[in-house]
XYZ file of C-alpha atoms in Angstrom:
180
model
C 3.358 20.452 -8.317
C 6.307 18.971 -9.281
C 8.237 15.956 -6.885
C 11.543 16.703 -4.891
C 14.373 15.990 -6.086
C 17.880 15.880 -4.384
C 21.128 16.570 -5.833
C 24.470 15.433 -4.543
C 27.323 17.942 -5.135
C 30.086 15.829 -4.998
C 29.225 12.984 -7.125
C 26.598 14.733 -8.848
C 23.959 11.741 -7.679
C 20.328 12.626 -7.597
C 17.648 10.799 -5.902
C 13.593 11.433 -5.748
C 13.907 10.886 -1.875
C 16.360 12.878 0.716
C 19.391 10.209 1.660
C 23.027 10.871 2.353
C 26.743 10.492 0.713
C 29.903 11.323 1.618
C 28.510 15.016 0.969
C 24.818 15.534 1.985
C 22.381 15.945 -0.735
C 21.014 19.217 -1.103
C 17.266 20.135 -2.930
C 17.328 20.193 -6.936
C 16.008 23.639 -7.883
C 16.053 23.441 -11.604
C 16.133 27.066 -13.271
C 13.310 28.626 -15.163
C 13.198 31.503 -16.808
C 12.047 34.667 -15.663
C 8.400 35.595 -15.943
C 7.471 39.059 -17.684
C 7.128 41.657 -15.724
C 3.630 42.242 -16.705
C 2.468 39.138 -15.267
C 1.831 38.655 -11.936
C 2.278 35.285 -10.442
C -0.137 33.890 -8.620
C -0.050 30.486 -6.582
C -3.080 27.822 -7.881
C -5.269 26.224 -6.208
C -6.818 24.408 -8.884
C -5.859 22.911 -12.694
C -7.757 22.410 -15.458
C -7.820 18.473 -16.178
C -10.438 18.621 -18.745
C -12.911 20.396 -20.651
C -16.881 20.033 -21.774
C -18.621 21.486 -25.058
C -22.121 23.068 -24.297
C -24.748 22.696 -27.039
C -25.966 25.961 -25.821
C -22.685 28.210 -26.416
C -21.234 29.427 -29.602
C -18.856 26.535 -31.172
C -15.808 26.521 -29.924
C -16.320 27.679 -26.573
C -15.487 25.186 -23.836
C -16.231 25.464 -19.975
C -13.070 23.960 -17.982
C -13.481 21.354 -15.959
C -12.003 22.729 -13.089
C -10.940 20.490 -9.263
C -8.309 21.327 -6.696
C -5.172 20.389 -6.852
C -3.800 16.988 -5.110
C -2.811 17.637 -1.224
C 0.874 17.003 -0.950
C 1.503 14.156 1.147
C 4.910 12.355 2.612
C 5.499 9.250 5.346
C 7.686 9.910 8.421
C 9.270 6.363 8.787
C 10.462 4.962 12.114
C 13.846 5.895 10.305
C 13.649 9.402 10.443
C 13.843 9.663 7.068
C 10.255 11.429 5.312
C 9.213 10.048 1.860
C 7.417 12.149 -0.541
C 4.487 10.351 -2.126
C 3.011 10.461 -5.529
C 1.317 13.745 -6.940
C 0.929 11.485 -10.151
C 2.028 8.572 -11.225
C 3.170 5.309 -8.945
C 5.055 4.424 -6.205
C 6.093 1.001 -4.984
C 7.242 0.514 -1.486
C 8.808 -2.617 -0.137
C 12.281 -3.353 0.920
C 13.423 -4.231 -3.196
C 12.250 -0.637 -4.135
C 13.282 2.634 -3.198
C 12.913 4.517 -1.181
C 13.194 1.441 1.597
C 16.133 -0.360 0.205
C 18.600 1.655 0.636
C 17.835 1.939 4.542
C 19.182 -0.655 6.733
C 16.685 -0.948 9.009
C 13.576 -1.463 6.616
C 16.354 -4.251 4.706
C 16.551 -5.712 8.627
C 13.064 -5.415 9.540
C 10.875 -8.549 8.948
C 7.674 -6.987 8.651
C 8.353 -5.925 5.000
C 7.881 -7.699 1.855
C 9.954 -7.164 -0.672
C 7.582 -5.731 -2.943
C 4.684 -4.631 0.039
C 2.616 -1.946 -1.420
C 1.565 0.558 -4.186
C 0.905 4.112 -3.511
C -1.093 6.171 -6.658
C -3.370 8.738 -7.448
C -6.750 7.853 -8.477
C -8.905 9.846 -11.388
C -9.888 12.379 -8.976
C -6.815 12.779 -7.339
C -7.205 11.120 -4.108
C -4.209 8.809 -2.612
C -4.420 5.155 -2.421
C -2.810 2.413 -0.844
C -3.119 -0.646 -2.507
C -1.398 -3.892 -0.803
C 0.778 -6.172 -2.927
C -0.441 -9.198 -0.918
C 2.042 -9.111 1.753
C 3.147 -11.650 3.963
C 2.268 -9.162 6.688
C -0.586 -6.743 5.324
C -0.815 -2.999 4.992
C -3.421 -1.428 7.547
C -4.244 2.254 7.262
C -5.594 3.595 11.112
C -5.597 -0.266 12.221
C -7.789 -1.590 9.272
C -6.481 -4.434 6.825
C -6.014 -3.225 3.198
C -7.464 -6.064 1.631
C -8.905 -6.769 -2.019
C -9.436 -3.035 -3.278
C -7.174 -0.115 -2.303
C -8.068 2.002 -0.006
C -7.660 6.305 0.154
C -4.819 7.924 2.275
C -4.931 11.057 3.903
C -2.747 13.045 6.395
C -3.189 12.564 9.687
C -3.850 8.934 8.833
C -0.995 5.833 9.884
C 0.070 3.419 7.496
C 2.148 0.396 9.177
C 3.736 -1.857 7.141
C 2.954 -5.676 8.893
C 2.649 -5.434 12.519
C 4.864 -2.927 13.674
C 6.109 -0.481 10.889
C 4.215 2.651 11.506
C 4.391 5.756 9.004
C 2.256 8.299 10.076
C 1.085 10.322 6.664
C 2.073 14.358 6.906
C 0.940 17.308 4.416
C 4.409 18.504 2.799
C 4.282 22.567 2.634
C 5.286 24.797 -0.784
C 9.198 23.777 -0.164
C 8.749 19.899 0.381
C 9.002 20.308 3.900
C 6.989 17.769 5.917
C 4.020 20.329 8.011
C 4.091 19.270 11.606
C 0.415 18.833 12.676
């Protein structure tokens, strides 16, 4: 699945996280082309990500190695604002990286490191938290992230230091955060 992006109509802005401007963003759709008619489309539940010969079948044929795809995840911040987390790749979190620095209250609140955390997916496509060594900590349901990251899953809390509490939600097929 592809990340959210937002789109700003009047200065033509985009941004991977919902914010405002003097016009609210609205969601990026970008345009594909139609499918044929002759195929139907149905939503996956799993991807391919690799595949493995077998001595025992004719050359060239491969059996896929087939697991689900990664659970969409996002934060609801004490700032009402929801960030969408990684379905590949990285994200840093602190109050020098978006999505926090351009919110006034995570730039006010003293809890927050300037470069706090790292969110990624790991080979099987889990999400972990991995703390930056903040002055604070990172705790996921109470416990310290420490020396190796730790997994994240909805329903879980990450706080940022002692009081920063982001409770992780599922995002639905539109980006929306699910409430539980």
């Amino acid at each position: 699945m592809e990340a959210v992006t937002w789109h700003c109509p009047a200065c033509g802005a985009t941004s991977s996280y919902e914010t405002t401007c003097m016009i609210d963003f609205v969601q990026y759709v970008p345009v594909r082309p139609p499918e044929p008619e002759a195929v139907l489309s149905t939503p996956t539940v799993a991807q391919p990500t690799s595949t493995v010969s077998d001595p025992q079948l004719a050359p060239g044929n491969e059996i896929e190695d087939v697991r689900p795809s990664p659970e969409r995840l996002a934060l609801r911040t004490p700032w009402r604002r929801v960030v969408s987390l990684p379905d590949e790749g990285d994200l840093l979190m602190g109050r020098s990286h978006p999505p926090l620095k351009e919110i006034p209250e995570a730039l006010a609140s003293h809890q927050i490191s300037r470069r706090h955390l790292r969110l990624f997916r790991d080979r099987s496509g889990v999400l972990m938290v991995e703390d930056f060594k903040s002055t604070n900590g990172t705790f996921v349901d109470g416990v310290a992230v420490r020396e190796q990251p730790v997994p994240l899953r909805a329903g879980q809390i990450l706080r940022f230091g002692l009081d920063v509490e982001c409770p992780v939600v599922r995002i639905n097929e539109f980006g929306e955060p699910e409430d539980d």
